[in-house]
Tab-separated table of C-alpha atoms and ligand atoms in Angstrom:
chain	number	residue	atom	x	y	z
A	447	MET	CA	88.278	113.998	127.098
A	448	ARG	CA	91.712	113.616	125.564
A	449	ILE	CA	93.304	112.237	122.627
A	450	VAL	CA	95.964	109.649	124.002
A	451	SER	CA	97.287	107.770	121.235
A	452	ALA	CA	96.892	107.580	117.568
A	453	ARG	CA	97.927	104.762	115.485
A	454	VAL	CA	98.576	104.778	111.616
A	455	ILE	CA	97.474	101.354	110.173
A	456	VAL	CA	98.870	100.147	106.604
A	457	THR	CA	96.976	97.110	105.162
A	458	CYS	CA	96.879	95.590	101.702
A	459	PRO	CA	93.562	93.025	101.698
A	460	GLY	CA	94.091	93.073	97.706
A	461	ARG	CA	95.195	96.705	97.687
A	462	ASN	CA	96.877	99.140	100.074
A	463	PHE	CA	95.040	101.143	102.386
A	464	VAL	CA	96.122	103.712	105.066
A	465	THR	CA	93.881	104.108	108.288
A	466	LEU	CA	94.230	106.642	111.179
A	467	LYS	CA	92.960	105.286	114.549
A	468	ILE	CA	92.733	108.037	117.302
A	469	VAL	CA	91.969	106.770	120.782
A	470	THR	CA	90.638	108.991	123.552
A	471	SER	CA	91.213	108.889	127.414
A	472	SER	CA	87.346	107.955	127.694
A	473	GLY	CA	88.020	104.724	125.452
A	474	LEU	CA	86.164	105.933	122.421
A	475	THR	CA	88.177	105.812	119.090
A	476	GLY	CA	87.439	107.416	115.813
A	477	VAL	CA	89.011	106.089	112.106
A	478	GLY	CA	89.807	108.139	109.165
A	479	ASP	CA	91.027	107.127	105.797
A	480	ALA	CA	94.537	108.294	104.655
A	481	THR	CA	94.976	106.362	101.620
A	482	LEU	CA	96.850	108.204	98.659
A	483	ASN	CA	97.014	105.646	95.776
A	484	GLY	CA	100.660	104.870	94.856
A	485	ARG	CA	102.091	107.457	97.357
A	486	GLU	CA	100.802	105.746	100.505
A	487	MET	CA	104.088	105.871	102.538
A	488	ALA	CA	104.305	109.575	102.259
A	489	VAL	CA	101.248	109.874	103.996
A	490	VAL	CA	102.145	107.584	106.736
A	491	ALA	CA	105.291	109.237	107.408
A	492	TYR	CA	103.555	112.815	107.435
A	493	LEU	CA	101.181	111.480	110.097
A	494	ARG	CA	103.489	109.657	112.142
A	495	GLU	CA	106.541	111.926	112.174
A	496	HIS	CA	104.534	115.435	112.052
A	497	VAL	CA	100.875	115.093	113.285
A	498	VAL	CA	100.436	112.290	115.487
A	499	PRO	CA	102.953	113.885	118.028
A	500	ALA	CA	100.908	116.934	118.005
A	501	LEU	CA	97.817	115.425	118.340
A	502	ILE	CA	98.542	113.772	121.926
A	503	GLY	CA	96.593	115.671	124.789
A	504	ARG	CA	94.549	117.405	122.309
A	505	ASP	CA	90.584	118.110	123.029
A	506	PRO	CA	89.000	115.509	120.441
A	507	ALA	CA	85.800	117.726	120.305
A	508	ARG	CA	87.661	120.824	119.049
A	509	ILE	CA	87.503	119.518	115.312
A	510	GLU	CA	87.553	123.024	113.701
A	511	ASP	CA	90.387	124.382	115.776
A	512	THR	CA	92.414	121.026	115.056
A	513	TRP	CA	91.735	121.431	111.309
A	514	GLN	CA	92.987	125.264	111.284
A	515	PHE	CA	96.188	124.185	113.453
A	516	LEU	CA	97.008	121.107	111.039
A	517	TYR	CA	95.961	123.081	107.724
A	518	ARG	CA	97.428	126.815	108.703
A	519	GLY	CA	99.863	125.922	111.685
A	520	ALA	CA	102.187	123.837	109.177
A	521	TYR	CA	102.816	126.981	107.203
A	522	TRP	CA	103.307	124.658	103.986
A	523	ARG	CA	99.621	124.355	102.937
A	524	ARG	CA	97.506	122.182	100.543
A	525	GLY	CA	98.795	119.422	98.230
A	526	PRO	CA	97.602	115.689	98.258
A	527	VAL	CA	100.014	114.563	101.009
A	528	THR	CA	99.166	117.278	103.474
A	529	MET	CA	95.564	117.209	102.771
A	530	THR	CA	94.998	113.340	102.938
A	531	ALA	CA	96.779	113.493	106.244
A	532	VAL	CA	94.497	116.501	107.461
A	533	ALA	CA	91.684	114.671	106.223
A	534	ALA	CA	92.319	111.356	108.198
A	535	VAL	CA	92.402	113.366	111.596
A	536	ASP	CA	89.239	115.566	110.774
A	537	THR	CA	87.234	112.195	109.800
A	538	ALA	CA	88.304	110.521	112.796
A	539	LEU	CA	87.341	113.246	115.120
A	540	TRP	CA	83.845	113.499	113.572
A	541	ASP	CA	83.524	109.666	114.406
A	542	ILE	CA	84.313	110.271	117.969
A	543	LYS	CA	82.056	113.492	117.938
A	544	GLY	CA	79.144	111.074	116.760
A	545	LYS	CA	80.033	108.651	119.346
A	546	VAL	CA	79.780	110.867	121.952
A	547	ALA	CA	76.663	112.644	120.990
A	548	GLY	CA	75.228	108.881	120.230
A	549	LEU	CA	74.033	109.889	116.777
A	550	PRO	CA	75.296	109.077	113.243
A	551	VAL	CA	77.339	111.808	111.782
A	552	TYR	CA	74.784	112.987	109.255
A	553	GLN	CA	72.726	114.426	112.002
A	554	LEU	CA	75.524	116.501	113.310
A	555	LEU	CA	75.782	117.946	109.730
A	556	GLY	CA	72.105	118.882	110.062
A	557	GLY	CA	70.231	115.839	109.344
A	558	ARG	CA	68.917	114.097	106.371
A	559	SER	CA	68.040	116.189	103.184
A	560	ARG	CA	67.068	113.158	101.184
A	561	SER	CA	66.099	109.390	101.800
A	562	GLY	CA	69.001	107.746	100.077
A	563	VAL	CA	72.216	108.572	98.202
A	564	LEU	CA	72.280	107.897	94.427
A	565	VAL	CA	75.266	106.177	93.375
A	566	TYR	CA	76.804	105.269	89.762
A	567	GLY	CA	78.660	101.927	89.333
A	568	HIS	CA	81.158	101.255	86.482
A	569	ALA	CA	80.535	99.359	83.488
A	570	SER	CA	83.386	98.555	81.041
A	571	GLY	CA	84.336	96.116	78.259
A	572	PRO	CA	86.897	95.731	75.642
A	573	ASP	CA	84.523	96.707	72.923
A	574	ILE	CA	80.839	98.020	72.444
A	575	ALA	CA	79.471	94.139	72.911
A	576	GLY	CA	81.134	93.733	76.279
A	577	VAL	CA	80.220	97.275	77.124
A	578	LEU	CA	76.604	96.460	76.719
A	579	ASP	CA	76.902	93.208	78.754
A	580	SER	CA	78.576	94.863	81.554
A	581	VAL	CA	75.966	97.672	81.558
A	582	SER	CA	73.251	95.063	81.604
A	583	THR	CA	74.759	93.435	84.764
A	584	LEU	CA	74.900	96.829	86.662
A	585	VAL	CA	70.999	97.454	85.545
A	586	ALA	CA	69.953	94.121	86.636
A	587	SER	CA	71.767	94.946	90.186
A	588	GLY	CA	69.648	97.949	90.464
A	589	TYR	CA	72.057	100.648	89.408
A	590	GLN	CA	70.282	103.677	87.898
A	591	ALA	CA	73.421	105.741	86.792
A	592	VAL	CA	76.307	103.957	85.005
A	593	ARG	CA	79.904	105.043	83.917
A	594	VAL	CA	80.674	103.588	80.619
A	595	GLN	CA	84.597	103.239	79.691
A	596	SER	CA	85.405	101.068	76.393
A	597	GLY	CA	88.488	99.338	74.970
A	598	ILE	CA	89.388	100.937	71.849
A	599	PRO	CA	90.176	99.174	68.802
A	600	GLY	CA	94.175	99.200	68.321
A	601	LEU	CA	94.828	100.006	71.918
A	602	SER	CA	96.091	97.030	74.344
A	603	SER	CA	94.930	98.620	77.397
A	604	VAL	CA	92.687	101.545	78.214
A	605	TYR	CA	91.902	103.653	81.296
A	606	GLY	CA	88.943	102.247	83.277
A	607	VAL	CA	88.706	98.860	81.292
A	608	SER	CA	89.792	95.521	82.625
A	609	SER	CA	89.053	91.939	82.237
A	610	ASP	CA	89.115	91.388	85.991
A	611	PRO	CA	85.898	91.848	87.753
A	612	VAL	CA	87.725	94.250	90.193
A	613	TYR	CA	89.627	97.029	88.206
A	614	GLU	CA	92.907	97.653	90.235
A	615	PRO	CA	95.424	100.027	88.151
A	616	ALA	CA	98.027	100.085	90.523
A	617	SER	CA	99.348	96.504	90.566
A	618	SER	CA	103.071	96.273	89.689
A	619	ALA	CA	105.685	97.961	92.160
A	620	LEU	CA	106.920	100.098	89.706
A	621	PRO	CA	104.729	102.137	87.148
A	622	ALA	CA	103.487	99.857	84.222
A	623	THR	CA	103.291	101.684	80.824
A	624	SER	CA	100.010	102.190	78.822
A	625	VAL	CA	99.887	103.187	75.236
A	626	TRP	CA	97.071	105.653	74.301
A	627	SER	CA	95.955	107.337	70.970
A	628	THR	CA	93.443	110.413	71.251
A	629	THR	CA	92.654	109.790	67.458
A	630	ARG	CA	91.621	106.296	68.023
A	631	TYR	CA	89.720	107.152	71.151
A	632	LEU	CA	87.643	110.086	69.737
A	633	GLY	CA	86.667	107.937	66.898
A	634	TYR	CA	85.286	105.099	68.746
A	635	ILE	CA	83.845	106.400	71.985
A	636	PRO	CA	80.674	108.250	70.378
A	637	THR	CA	79.773	104.828	68.734
A	638	VAL	CA	79.788	103.132	72.030
A	639	PHE	CA	77.225	105.731	73.637
A	640	GLU	CA	75.197	105.439	70.618
A	641	ALA	CA	74.978	101.609	71.308
A	642	VAL	CA	74.435	102.043	75.048
A	643	ARG	CA	71.486	104.634	74.539
A	644	ALA	CA	69.813	102.608	71.916
A	645	SER	CA	69.974	99.302	74.249
A	646	PHE	CA	68.946	101.065	77.388
A	647	GLY	CA	66.578	103.931	76.603
A	648	PRO	CA	66.678	107.604	77.662
A	649	SER	CA	66.216	107.285	81.449
A	650	LEU	CA	69.362	105.483	82.551
A	651	ARG	CA	71.908	107.871	83.729
A	652	LEU	CA	75.280	107.448	81.684
A	653	LEU	CA	78.779	109.259	82.688
A	654	HIS	CA	82.026	108.884	81.070
A	655	ASP	CA	85.516	109.584	82.468
A	656	ALA	CA	87.986	111.029	79.814
A	657	HIS	CA	90.826	110.933	82.683
A	658	HIS	CA	92.777	114.059	82.082
A	659	ARG	CA	93.499	113.183	78.535
A	660	LEU	CA	92.484	115.665	76.107
A	661	SER	CA	93.534	118.935	74.726
A	662	PRO	CA	90.791	121.738	74.993
A	663	VAL	CA	89.643	121.556	71.645
A	664	GLU	CA	89.684	117.522	71.596
A	665	ALA	CA	87.654	117.618	74.692
A	666	ALA	CA	85.502	120.299	73.068
A	667	GLN	CA	84.710	117.544	70.194
A	668	LEU	CA	83.948	114.795	72.623
A	669	GLY	CA	81.524	116.944	74.357
A	670	LYS	CA	79.802	118.103	71.318
A	671	ALA	CA	79.715	114.527	69.807
A	672	LEU	CA	78.069	113.029	73.154
A	673	GLU	CA	75.335	115.554	73.290
A	674	ALA	CA	73.152	113.577	71.301
A	675	TYR	CA	73.470	110.893	74.145
A	676	GLY	CA	72.202	112.996	77.032
A	677	LEU	CA	75.030	112.150	79.562
A	678	THR	CA	74.922	113.141	83.152
A	679	TRP	CA	78.554	114.184	83.088
A	680	LEU	CA	81.814	114.154	81.195
A	681	GLU	CA	84.646	113.954	83.628
A	682	ASP	CA	88.079	115.050	83.789
A	683	PRO	CA	88.078	116.044	79.867
A	684	VAL	CA	91.646	117.820	80.364
A	685	PRO	CA	94.185	117.978	82.986
A	686	ALA	CA	92.717	119.252	86.033
A	687	GLU	CA	95.349	122.240	86.386
A	688	ASP	CA	94.733	123.563	83.093
A	689	GLN	CA	91.511	125.413	84.418
A	690	SER	CA	91.127	128.189	81.500
A	691	ALA	CA	90.317	125.194	79.487
A	692	TYR	CA	87.032	124.964	80.560
A	693	ARG	CA	86.097	128.388	79.444
A	694	LEU	CA	86.808	127.220	75.799
A	695	LEU	CA	85.094	123.797	76.485
A	696	ARG	CA	81.837	125.709	77.692
A	697	ARG	CA	81.736	127.723	74.526
A	698	HIS	CA	81.413	124.388	72.592
A	699	THR	CA	79.311	122.036	74.491
A	700	THR	CA	76.255	121.929	76.776
A	701	THR	CA	77.513	118.148	77.830
A	702	PRO	CA	77.746	118.667	81.803
A	703	LEU	CA	81.294	118.515	83.148
A	704	ALA	CA	82.437	117.012	86.262
A	705	VAL	CA	86.076	117.694	87.809
A	706	GLY	CA	87.892	117.342	91.065
A	707	GLU	CA	89.111	113.903	92.018
A	708	VAL	CA	92.516	115.266	92.077
A	709	PHE	CA	91.806	118.656	93.842
A	710	ASN	CA	92.688	119.027	97.552
A	711	SER	CA	91.302	122.349	98.679
A	712	VAL	CA	88.543	124.717	97.911
A	713	TRP	CA	91.116	126.968	96.488
A	714	ASP	CA	91.377	124.451	93.717
A	715	CYS	CA	87.634	124.545	92.807
A	716	LEU	CA	87.183	128.155	93.434
A	717	GLY	CA	87.565	129.631	89.803
A	718	LEU	CA	85.832	126.591	87.893
A	719	ILE	CA	82.692	126.826	90.596
A	720	SER	CA	82.411	130.710	90.603
A	721	GLU	CA	82.589	131.139	86.782
A	722	HIS	CA	80.015	128.400	86.268
A	723	LEU	CA	82.494	126.323	84.513
A	724	ILE	CA	81.589	122.951	85.627
A	725	ASP	CA	78.398	121.137	87.070
A	726	TYR	CA	79.576	118.602	89.280
A	727	ILE	CA	82.480	118.849	91.942
A	728	ARG	CA	84.140	115.622	92.498
A	729	THR	CA	86.260	116.207	95.478
A	730	SER	CA	86.400	113.462	98.135
A	731	VAL	CA	86.386	113.284	102.063
A	732	VAL	CA	90.104	111.676	102.016
A	733	HIS	CA	91.829	113.863	99.576
A	734	ALA	CA	90.327	117.158	100.389
A	735	GLY	CA	90.605	117.626	103.803
A	736	GLY	CA	87.969	115.874	105.573
A	737	ILE	CA	84.188	116.191	106.226
A	738	THR	CA	85.115	119.699	107.662
A	739	HIS	CA	86.806	120.984	104.275
A	740	LEU	CA	84.623	119.009	101.872
A	741	ARG	CA	81.656	120.687	103.352
A	742	ARG	CA	83.031	123.844	102.812
A	743	ILE	CA	83.601	123.260	98.961
A	744	PHE	CA	80.215	121.835	98.661
A	745	ASP	CA	78.920	124.942	100.273
A	746	LEU	CA	80.527	127.185	98.031
A	747	ALA	CA	79.360	124.876	95.057
A	748	ALA	CA	75.678	125.307	96.206
A	749	LEU	CA	75.980	129.162	95.605
A	750	TYR	CA	76.338	128.576	91.922
A	751	GLN	CA	74.266	125.664	91.430
A	752	VAL	CA	77.252	123.220	91.111
A	753	ARG	CA	76.216	119.807	92.752
A	754	SER	CA	78.653	117.296	94.302
A	755	GLY	CA	79.682	113.970	92.648
A	756	SER	CA	82.313	112.581	94.944
A	757	HIS	CA	84.938	110.373	93.804
A	758	GLY	CA	84.296	107.156	95.243
A	759	ALA	CA	86.714	104.599	93.518
A	760	SER	CA	87.803	101.285	95.169
A	761	ASP	CA	91.219	102.772	96.102
A	762	LEU	CA	89.442	104.990	98.628
A	763	SER	CA	88.581	102.745	101.632
A	764	PRO	CA	85.262	101.962	103.174
A	765	VAL	CA	86.262	104.479	105.858
A	766	CYS	CA	86.184	107.103	103.274
A	767	MET	CA	82.945	105.607	101.783
A	768	ALA	CA	81.218	105.682	105.241
A	769	ALA	CA	82.135	109.185	105.840
A	770	ALA	CA	81.011	110.423	102.289
A	771	LEU	CA	77.697	108.988	102.740
A	772	HIS	CA	76.864	111.146	105.919
A	773	VAL	CA	77.975	114.339	103.860
A	774	ASP	CA	75.844	113.128	100.716
A	775	VAL	CA	72.714	112.438	102.752
A	776	ALA	CA	72.894	115.821	104.643
A	777	ILE	CA	74.022	118.678	102.054
A	778	PRO	CA	71.434	120.417	99.967
A	779	ASN	CA	73.251	120.207	96.689
A	780	PHE	CA	74.084	116.299	96.529
A	781	GLY	CA	74.365	115.238	92.784
A	782	LEU	CA	75.841	111.762	92.585
A	783	GLN	CA	78.221	109.498	94.275
A	784	GLU	CA	80.534	107.071	92.731
A	785	TYR	CA	80.366	103.396	94.023
A	786	MET	CA	82.840	100.586	93.188
A	787	PRO	CA	82.202	97.776	95.870
A	788	HIS	CA	85.318	96.590	97.683
A	789	THR	CA	86.674	93.058	97.791
A	790	PRO	CA	85.470	90.816	100.473
A	791	GLU	CA	88.468	90.835	101.812
A	792	THR	CA	88.612	94.477	102.298
A	793	ASP	CA	84.817	94.541	103.672
A	794	ALA	CA	86.181	92.071	105.995
A	795	VAL	CA	89.085	94.231	107.394
A	796	PHE	CA	86.660	97.374	107.511
A	797	PRO	CA	83.488	96.247	109.115
A	798	HIS	CA	80.909	98.678	108.116
A	799	GLY	CA	76.796	99.577	108.394
A	800	TYR	CA	76.438	101.121	104.991
A	801	ARG	CA	74.157	99.420	102.586
A	802	PHE	CA	73.518	99.250	98.985
A	803	ALA	CA	69.781	98.850	97.834
A	804	ASP	CA	67.971	99.759	94.372
A	805	GLY	CA	70.739	101.633	92.959
A	806	TYR	CA	71.190	103.862	96.320
A	807	LEU	CA	73.511	103.617	99.097
A	808	HIS	CA	72.322	104.452	102.752
A	809	PRO	CA	74.601	105.507	105.659
A	810	SER	CA	74.898	103.712	108.896
A	811	GLU	CA	72.654	104.613	111.735
A	812	GLU	CA	75.040	103.668	114.540
A	813	PRO	CA	76.869	106.664	116.268
A	814	GLY	CA	79.726	108.168	114.510
A	815	LEU	CA	80.597	106.957	111.070
A	816	GLY	CA	79.543	103.335	111.299
A	817	VAL	CA	82.721	101.886	110.159
A	818	ASP	CA	85.670	100.419	111.909
A	819	ILE	CA	89.057	98.630	111.302
A	820	ASP	CA	89.734	95.208	112.488
A	821	GLU	CA	93.580	95.572	113.233
A	822	GLU	CA	94.236	91.980	113.752
A	823	LEU	CA	92.905	91.155	110.432
A	824	ALA	CA	94.565	94.132	109.096
A	825	ALA	CA	98.061	92.928	110.199
A	826	ARG	CA	97.528	89.821	108.007
A	827	TYR	CA	97.780	91.831	104.896
A	828	PRO	CA	101.234	93.532	104.817
A	829	TYR	CA	101.924	96.546	102.584
A	830	ARG	CA	102.875	95.964	98.979
A	831	PRO	CA	104.346	98.806	97.047
A	832	ALA	CA	102.101	99.341	93.997
A	833	ALA	CA	102.403	102.416	91.614
A	834	LEU	CA	99.592	103.719	89.052
A	835	PRO	CA	100.805	103.138	85.414
A	836	VAL	CA	102.104	105.874	83.125
A	837	ASN	CA	100.634	106.812	79.861
A	838	ARG	CA	102.768	107.056	76.508
A	839	LEU	CA	101.486	108.027	72.895
A	840	GLU	CA	102.312	105.448	70.241
A	841	ASP	CA	105.456	107.337	69.600
A	842	GLY	CA	106.731	107.101	72.992
A	843	THR	CA	105.738	110.355	74.254
A	844	LEU	CA	104.809	110.655	77.896
A	845	HIS	CA	101.152	111.565	78.323
A	846	ASP	CA	98.539	112.186	81.039
A	847	TRP	CA	97.198	108.976	82.880
B	746	EZ4	O1	91.963	106.840	88.328
B	746	EZ4	O2	90.797	106.577	91.899
B	746	EZ4	O3	86.684	108.388	88.679
B	746	EZ4	N1	87.440	107.508	89.121
B	746	EZ4	C1	88.729	107.616	88.588
B	746	EZ4	C2	89.604	106.404	89.479
B	746	EZ4	C3	91.071	107.127	89.734
B	746	EZ4	C4	91.868	106.338	90.797
B	746	EZ4	C5	93.192	106.871	91.183
B	746	EZ4	O4	93.763	106.372	92.122
B	746	EZ4	O5	89.127	108.265	88.065
B	746	EZ4	O6	89.436	105.414	88.928
B	747	CO	CO1	87.818	109.813	87.600
């Protein structure tokens, strides 16, 4: 069997998604997510210009060799654009291998280690009352783990908070501006968690995402202030590339830490994991080199009792979610999977067999990944440029978003 063609499909059923579809000489096809939010067309060009021509004629069974060929062979390694493109090819080849074997991909990864994949949903509100309502809605739909984000008095827009049921920060063609105050945030967030714990009791798992906005000592203060509320994790407290900050943080708080949604390779994770500076590694299939490389990261993490907590925001397509669930159900050190349902329009473009029940997601039992792209429907939603916002302090200084 040979690869005869590969199509890069861009579609915008409410938001942009990039998908690679690999076609083989036997007629079997495989799909991989290649979506990089706000930088979609860079990955499209990388795939169309540099990757797809080199795939034609290759044996689709040689997943590892193809990964090495694309990673080492390019000489220019790592980075979000490169690793998203490599991920798309790798994911599509695992899909094909599953179809050839007649098995769901998790069977090729060693089979089930658990009966389902525990997920966390997103709760948010403009203030404490709104947050409590939002957490109630999730709990009523079966969620056992909830990420809590809140509006902050005095700030007009805050990361993770939206009046729309579907949170979509990448909306305008050019970046919108949010205004941020760490002082206002640090003063309010502990009161939000105090109220949520008081209303929902000790067993609901609670998480919070600081979205890279704090200095090391501010993050240490927040971690300490939240200890009383028993978080499952505090996510991205400081900018992800400031890795020595975690040494300082660890000396001051036992709030568990989760990092990795902007990491692309095992090299980004190595120090934080091997020094026991984090508790959950949040790399994803689409942004960390596909199933092959994500599993390498999770195997490293397992040596240091670090568990997976994969990024699963709605800007990662159902193709990525389908692939993530096969990995999640198979690895020994699974922690938690992020889950934001997609819109009905997106679900229709990407028919899939995974399902949610009682706080868990379950991978498809179909051969391969159990997800596809309806190319005719996808063509009805042309690409619309959409950028992530930038964040400025109250005096106008550019800050991390
Ligand atoms: O801001 O996926 O944990 N989830 C997140 C996400 C990210 C977006 C960026 O594209 O932090 O909402
Ligand atoms: Co995050």
